[in-house]
mmCIF file of N, CA and C in Angstrom:
data_model
loop_
_atom_site.group_PDB
_atom_site.id
_atom_site.type_symbol
_atom_site.label_atom_id
_atom_site.label_comp_id
_atom_site.label_asym_id
_atom_site.label_seq_id
_atom_site.Cartn_x
_atom_site.Cartn_y
_atom_site.Cartn_z
ATOM 1 N N ALA A 1 0.840 -1.294 0.001
ATOM 2 C CA ALA A 1 0.076 0.034 -0.013
ATOM 3 C C ALA A 1 0.897 1.219 0.036
ATOM 4 N N ARG A 2 0.285 2.340 -0.573
ATOM 5 C CA ARG A 2 1.101 3.419 -0.580
ATOM 6 C C ARG A 2 1.064 4.199 0.872
ATOM 7 N N SER A 3 2.219 4.819 1.028
ATOM 8 C CA SER A 3 2.010 5.456 2.481
ATOM 9 C C SER A 3 1.113 6.692 2.469
ATOM 10 N N ALA A 4 0.564 6.900 3.678
ATOM 11 C CA ALA A 4 -0.474 8.188 3.755
ATOM 12 C C ALA A 4 0.251 9.233 3.481
ATOM 13 N N GLY A 5 -0.520 10.354 2.781
ATOM 14 C CA GLY A 5 0.119 11.635 2.674
ATOM 15 C C GLY A 5 -0.408 12.529 3.545
ATOM 16 N N ALA A 6 -1.338 12.025 4.366
ATOM 17 C CA ALA A 6 -1.901 12.955 5.411
ATOM 18 C C ALA A 6 -1.328 12.548 6.802
ATOM 19 N N THR A 7 -1.438 13.330 7.872
ATOM 20 C CA THR A 7 -0.782 13.021 9.058
ATOM 21 C C THR A 7 -1.596 12.122 9.943
ATOM 22 N N GLU A 8 -2.968 12.178 9.727
ATOM 23 C CA GLU A 8 -4.083 11.279 10.368
ATOM 24 C C GLU A 8 -3.834 9.867 9.850
ATOM 25 N N ALA A 9 -4.145 8.998 10.950
ATOM 26 C CA ALA A 9 -4.141 7.350 10.553
ATOM 27 C C ALA A 9 -5.067 7.183 9.473
ATOM 28 N N LEU A 10 -4.872 6.073 8.712
ATOM 29 C CA LEU A 10 -5.701 5.686 7.691
ATOM 30 C C LEU A 10 -6.774 4.905 8.320
ATOM 31 N N THR A 11 -8.161 4.972 7.957
ATOM 32 C CA THR A 11 -9.326 4.176 8.483
ATOM 33 C C THR A 11 -9.933 3.512 7.287
ATOM 34 N N TYR A 12 -10.333 2.321 7.290
ATOM 35 C CA TYR A 12 -11.020 1.608 6.387
ATOM 36 C C TYR A 12 -12.563 1.546 6.471
ATOM 37 N N GLU A 13 -13.363 1.827 5.652
ATOM 38 C CA GLU A 13 -14.773 1.543 5.779
ATOM 39 C C GLU A 13 -15.153 0.583 4.670
ATOM 40 N N PRO A 14 -15.372 -0.659 5.122
ATOM 41 C CA PRO A 14 -15.831 -1.706 4.141
ATOM 42 C C PRO A 14 -17.101 -1.572 3.514
ATOM 43 N N ILE A 15 -17.217 -1.870 2.229
ATOM 44 C CA ILE A 15 -18.395 -1.766 1.511
ATOM 45 C C ILE A 15 -18.887 -3.011 1.109
ATOM 46 N N CYS A 16 -17.864 -3.777 0.582
ATOM 47 C CA CYS A 16 -18.273 -5.042 -0.008
ATOM 48 C C CYS A 16 -17.333 -6.060 0.376
ATOM 49 N N THR A 17 -17.770 -7.412 0.935
ATOM 50 C CA THR A 17 -16.840 -8.536 1.367
ATOM 51 C C THR A 17 -17.272 -9.612 0.730
ATOM 52 N N GLN A 18 -16.290 -10.406 0.142
ATOM 53 C CA GLN A 18 -16.547 -11.707 -0.486
ATOM 54 C C GLN A 18 -15.668 -12.925 0.073
ATOM 55 N N PRO A 19 -16.278 -13.894 0.862
ATOM 56 C CA PRO A 19 -15.418 -14.857 1.354
ATOM 57 C C PRO A 19 -15.204 -15.726 0.148
ATOM 58 N N TYR A 20 -13.936 -16.457 0.103
ATOM 59 C CA TYR A 20 -13.848 -17.373 -1.039
ATOM 60 C C TYR A 20 -12.648 -18.199 -0.671
ATOM 61 N N GLN A 21 -12.797 -19.577 -0.633
ATOM 62 C CA GLN A 21 -11.844 -20.434 -0.358
ATOM 63 C C GLN A 21 -10.696 -20.200 0.441
ATOM 64 N N GLY A 22 -10.801 -20.092 1.808
ATOM 65 C CA GLY A 22 -9.786 -19.719 2.615
ATOM 66 C C GLY A 22 -9.246 -18.391 2.526
ATOM 67 N N CYS A 23 -9.956 -17.469 2.019
ATOM 68 C CA CYS A 23 -9.463 -15.960 1.983
ATOM 69 C C CYS A 23 -10.798 -15.218 1.841
ATOM 70 N N THR A 24 -10.492 -13.996 2.055
ATOM 71 C CA THR A 24 -11.596 -12.949 1.764
ATOM 72 C C THR A 24 -11.231 -11.811 1.039
ATOM 73 N N PHE A 25 -11.965 -11.334 0.023
ATOM 74 C CA PHE A 25 -11.791 -10.186 -0.550
ATOM 75 C C PHE A 25 -12.692 -9.060 -0.080
ATOM 76 N N GLU A 26 -12.249 -7.864 0.069
ATOM 77 C CA GLU A 26 -12.849 -6.681 0.581
ATOM 78 C C GLU A 26 -12.553 -5.550 0.071
ATOM 79 N N SER A 27 -13.677 -4.630 -0.357
ATOM 80 C CA SER A 27 -13.260 -3.362 -0.978
ATOM 81 C C SER A 27 -14.243 -2.286 -0.123
ATOM 82 N N GLY A 28 -13.835 -1.157 -0.236
ATOM 83 C CA GLY A 28 -14.407 -0.042 0.589
ATOM 84 C C GLY A 28 -13.741 1.489 0.287
ATOM 85 N N TYR A 29 -13.858 2.276 1.308
ATOM 86 C CA TYR A 29 -13.535 3.608 1.235
ATOM 87 C C TYR A 29 -12.262 3.650 2.262
ATOM 88 N N VAL A 30 -11.098 4.363 1.817
ATOM 89 C CA VAL A 30 -10.066 4.563 2.755
ATOM 90 C C VAL A 30 -10.006 5.982 3.196
ATOM 91 N N HIS A 31 -10.112 6.322 4.602
ATOM 92 C CA HIS A 31 -10.094 7.756 4.898
ATOM 93 C C HIS A 31 -8.791 8.125 5.565
ATOM 94 N N GLY A 32 -8.463 9.530 5.423
ATOM 95 C CA GLY A 32 -7.120 9.811 5.974
ATOM 96 C C GLY A 32 -5.976 9.852 4.974
ATOM 97 N N HIS A 33 -6.075 9.506 3.627
ATOM 98 C CA HIS A 33 -5.202 9.616 2.552
ATOM 99 C C HIS A 33 -5.615 10.883 1.460
ATOM 100 N N GLU A 34 -4.636 11.640 1.337
ATOM 101 C CA GLU A 34 -4.898 12.828 0.589
ATOM 102 C C GLU A 34 -5.267 12.571 -0.874
ATOM 103 N N VAL A 35 -4.890 11.486 -1.351
ATOM 104 C CA VAL A 35 -5.204 11.126 -2.775
ATOM 105 C C VAL A 35 -6.167 10.012 -3.009
ATOM 106 N N ASP A 36 -5.901 8.889 -2.424
ATOM 107 C CA ASP A 36 -6.649 7.637 -2.628
ATOM 108 C C ASP A 36 -7.843 7.646 -1.751
ATOM 109 N N ARG A 37 -8.852 7.058 -2.350
ATOM 110 C CA ARG A 37 -10.139 7.241 -1.714
ATOM 111 C C ARG A 37 -10.856 5.620 -1.571
ATOM 112 N N LEU A 38 -10.160 4.609 -2.224
ATOM 113 C CA LEU A 38 -10.835 3.522 -2.492
ATOM 114 C C LEU A 38 -9.653 2.423 -1.933
ATOM 115 N N TYR A 39 -10.212 1.160 -1.354
ATOM 116 C CA TYR A 39 -8.895 0.334 -1.105
ATOM 117 C C TYR A 39 -9.711 -1.159 -1.368
ATOM 118 N N VAL A 40 -8.680 -2.127 -1.592
ATOM 119 C CA VAL A 40 -9.003 -3.611 -1.771
ATOM 120 C C VAL A 40 -8.118 -4.383 -0.857
ATOM 121 N N ARG A 41 -8.656 -5.123 0.002
ATOM 122 C CA ARG A 41 -7.937 -5.953 0.916
ATOM 123 C C ARG A 41 -8.038 -7.393 0.432
ATOM 124 N N LEU A 42 -6.989 -8.035 0.369
ATOM 125 C CA LEU A 42 -6.873 -9.369 0.246
ATOM 126 C C LEU A 42 -6.400 -10.117 1.479
ATOM 127 N N ASN A 43 -7.056 -11.066 2.051
ATOM 128 C CA ASN A 43 -6.917 -11.573 3.131
ATOM 129 C C ASN A 43 -6.835 -13.082 3.133
ATOM 130 N N ARG A 44 -5.515 -13.648 3.131
ATOM 131 C CA ARG A 44 -5.432 -15.213 3.028
ATOM 132 C C ARG A 44 -4.799 -15.647 4.200
ATOM 133 N N GLU A 45 -5.372 -16.591 4.979
ATOM 134 C CA GLU A 45 -4.967 -17.262 6.210
ATOM 135 C C GLU A 45 -4.308 -16.233 7.146
ATOM 136 N N GLY A 46 -5.103 -15.139 7.286
ATOM 137 C CA GLY A 46 -4.839 -14.280 8.354
ATOM 138 C C GLY A 46 -3.804 -13.045 7.777
ATOM 139 N N GLU A 47 -3.293 -13.177 6.584
ATOM 140 C CA GLU A 47 -2.337 -12.160 6.208
ATOM 141 C C GLU A 47 -2.873 -11.159 5.098
ATOM 142 N N ASP A 48 -2.847 -9.910 5.586
ATOM 143 C CA ASP A 48 -3.462 -8.860 4.692
ATOM 144 C C ASP A 48 -2.610 -8.337 3.607
ATOM 145 N N THR A 49 -3.339 -8.047 2.495
ATOM 146 C CA THR A 49 -2.660 -7.207 1.383
ATOM 147 C C THR A 49 -3.673 -6.198 1.234
ATOM 148 N N ILE A 50 -3.240 -4.847 1.316
ATOM 149 C CA ILE A 50 -4.140 -3.734 0.933
ATOM 150 C C ILE A 50 -3.638 -2.995 0.104
ATOM 151 N N ILE A 51 -4.522 -2.733 -1.119
ATOM 152 C CA ILE A 51 -4.057 -1.761 -2.114
ATOM 153 C C ILE A 51 -5.047 -0.598 -2.061
ATOM 154 N N LEU A 52 -4.499 0.598 -2.102
ATOM 155 C CA LEU A 52 -5.042 1.760 -1.900
ATOM 156 C C LEU A 52 -5.015 2.261 -3.416
ATOM 157 N N LEU A 53 -6.197 3.057 -3.858
ATOM 158 C CA LEU A 53 -6.560 3.293 -5.262
ATOM 159 C C LEU A 53 -7.436 4.799 -5.142
ATOM 160 N N ARG A 54 -7.023 5.354 -6.365
ATOM 161 C CA ARG A 54 -7.887 6.511 -6.650
ATOM 162 C C ARG A 54 -9.103 5.657 -7.489
ATOM 163 N N PRO A 55 -10.165 6.418 -7.567
ATOM 164 C CA PRO A 55 -11.360 5.827 -8.434
ATOM 165 C C PRO A 55 -10.882 5.596 -9.911
ATOM 166 N N ASP A 56 -10.073 6.334 -10.553
ATOM 167 C CA ASP A 56 -9.838 6.072 -11.969
ATOM 168 C C ASP A 56 -8.932 4.698 -11.976
ATOM 169 N N GLU A 57 -8.045 4.706 -10.930
ATOM 170 C CA GLU A 57 -7.136 3.485 -11.079
ATOM 171 C C GLU A 57 -8.025 2.131 -10.744
ATOM 172 N N ALA A 58 -9.016 2.226 -9.905
ATOM 173 C CA ALA A 58 -9.925 0.980 -9.664
ATOM 174 C C ALA A 58 -10.830 0.784 -10.913
ATOM 175 N N GLN A 59 -11.214 1.866 -11.581
ATOM 176 C CA GLN A 59 -11.757 1.590 -12.910
ATOM 177 C C GLN A 59 -10.948 0.869 -13.833
ATOM 178 N N ALA A 60 -9.769 1.303 -13.879
ATOM 179 C CA ALA A 60 -8.695 0.727 -14.892
ATOM 180 C C ALA A 60 -8.479 -0.854 -14.667
ATOM 181 N N ILE A 61 -8.495 -1.111 -13.266
ATOM 182 C CA ILE A 61 -8.239 -2.425 -12.976
ATOM 183 C C ILE A 61 -9.509 -3.254 -13.201
ATOM 184 N N VAL A 62 -10.701 -2.844 -12.831
ATOM 185 C CA VAL A 62 -11.983 -3.574 -13.151
ATOM 186 C C VAL A 62 -11.965 -3.868 -14.726
ATOM 187 N N TRP A 63 -11.643 -2.730 -15.539
ATOM 188 C CA TRP A 63 -11.540 -2.994 -17.131
ATOM 189 C C TRP A 63 -10.765 -3.985 -17.685
ATOM 190 N N VAL A 64 -9.416 -4.080 -16.995
ATOM 191 C CA VAL A 64 -8.482 -4.970 -17.601
ATOM 192 C C VAL A 64 -8.846 -6.453 -17.028
ATOM 193 N N LEU A 65 -9.483 -6.478 -15.899
ATOM 194 C CA LEU A 65 -9.734 -7.844 -15.211
ATOM 195 C C LEU A 65 -11.138 -8.361 -16.193
ATOM 196 N N SER A 66 -11.945 -7.525 -16.462
ATOM 197 C CA SER A 66 -13.275 -7.964 -17.115
ATOM 198 C C SER A 66 -12.727 -8.271 -18.578
ATOM 199 N N GLY A 67 -11.921 -7.810 -19.192
ATOM 200 C CA GLY A 67 -11.296 -8.389 -20.418
ATOM 201 C C GLY A 67 -10.653 -9.675 -20.244
ATOM 202 N N ALA A 68 -9.692 -9.905 -19.215
ATOM 203 C CA ALA A 68 -9.284 -11.183 -18.849
ATOM 204 C C ALA A 68 -10.241 -12.193 -18.809
ATOM 205 N N LEU A 69 -11.178 -11.953 -18.070
ATOM 206 C CA LEU A 69 -12.302 -12.895 -17.786
ATOM 207 C C LEU A 69 -13.014 -13.289 -19.015
ATOM 208 N N TRP A 70 -13.437 -12.218 -19.852
ATOM 209 C CA TRP A 70 -14.161 -12.329 -20.988
ATOM 210 C C TRP A 70 -13.290 -13.296 -22.079
ATOM 211 N N SER A 71 -12.098 -12.906 -22.082
ATOM 212 C CA SER A 71 -11.097 -13.858 -22.920
ATOM 213 C C SER A 71 -10.921 -15.125 -22.607
ATOM 214 N N ASP A 72 -10.803 -15.430 -21.344
ATOM 215 C CA ASP A 72 -10.891 -16.854 -20.782
ATOM 216 C C ASP A 72 -12.095 -17.451 -21.081
ATOM 217 N N GLN A 73 -13.229 -16.983 -20.806
ATOM 218 C CA GLN A 73 -14.572 -17.659 -21.231
ATOM 219 C C GLN A 73 -14.651 -17.801 -22.577
ATOM 220 N N MET A 74 -14.201 -16.912 -23.565
ATOM 221 C CA MET A 74 -14.270 -17.299 -25.112
ATOM 222 C C MET A 74 -13.305 -18.483 -25.325
ATOM 223 N N ARG A 75 -12.266 -18.525 -24.788
ATOM 224 C CA ARG A 75 -11.103 -19.349 -25.020
ATOM 225 C C ARG A 75 -11.668 -20.834 -24.569
ATOM 226 N N ARG A 76 -12.401 -21.006 -23.497
ATOM 227 C CA ARG A 76 -13.112 -22.124 -22.923
ATOM 228 C C ARG A 76 -14.149 -22.568 -23.976
ATOM 229 N N LEU A 77 -15.011 -21.619 -24.368
ATOM 230 C CA LEU A 77 -15.996 -22.145 -25.364
ATOM 231 C C LEU A 77 -15.498 -22.746 -26.508
ATOM 232 N N LEU A 78 -14.448 -21.891 -27.015
ATOM 233 C CA LEU A 78 -13.997 -22.303 -28.404
ATOM 234 C C LEU A 78 -13.253 -23.729 -28.292
ATOM 235 N N SER A 79 -12.633 -23.941 -27.147
ATOM 236 C CA SER A 79 -11.935 -25.248 -26.780
ATOM 237 C C SER A 79 -12.998 -26.316 -26.763
ATOM 238 N N GLU A 80 -14.108 -26.058 -25.992
ATOM 239 C CA GLU A 80 -15.326 -27.005 -25.924
ATOM 240 C C GLU A 80 -15.799 -27.456 -27.233
ATOM 241 N N GLN A 81 -16.156 -26.381 -28.115
ATOM 242 C CA GLN A 81 -16.675 -26.491 -29.474
ATOM 243 C C GLN A 81 -15.689 -27.204 -30.319
ATOM 244 N N GLU A 82 -14.366 -27.084 -30.229
ATOM 245 C CA GLU A 82 -13.467 -27.778 -31.005
ATOM 246 C C GLU A 82 -13.525 -29.194 -30.559
ATOM 247 N N ALA A 83 -13.537 -29.558 -29.445
ATOM 248 C CA ALA A 83 -13.513 -30.775 -28.710
ATOM 249 C C ALA A 83 -14.938 -31.738 -29.228
ATOM 250 N N SER A 84 -16.035 -30.940 -29.269
ATOM 251 C CA SER A 84 -17.140 -31.576 -29.450
ATOM 252 C C SER A 84 -17.344 -31.898 -31.074
ATOM 253 N N SER A 85 -16.728 -31.027 -31.928
ATOM 254 C CA SER A 85 -16.664 -31.422 -33.410
ATOM 255 C C SER A 85 -15.798 -32.422 -33.733
ATOM 256 N N GLU A 86 -14.726 -32.505 -32.850
ATOM 257 C CA GLU A 86 -13.892 -33.609 -33.270
ATOM 258 C C GLU A 86 -14.397 -35.122 -33.025
ATOM 259 N N GLY A 87 -15.414 -34.999 -31.986
ATOM 260 C CA GLY A 87 -15.832 -36.386 -31.687
ATOM 261 C C GLY A 87 -17.065 -36.630 -32.217
#
């Protein structure tokens, strides 16, 4: 995580939490940072990774991940179609 630009401590306000196979994904607002307004927390086996983001950075990450997910889905569908046409 980036260091805080303000003198006050950072506080986190969770908005969305998703438990998933031994870990938890969480996102929300970060307070006390002069630039970043959002955070993503990845907690696996009690170990936190927190990424602080501006809204435009969060949008860019969502965009590239949605592209990767879409591409993965299309690759799977094509692979299934090829396998069924061979049989």
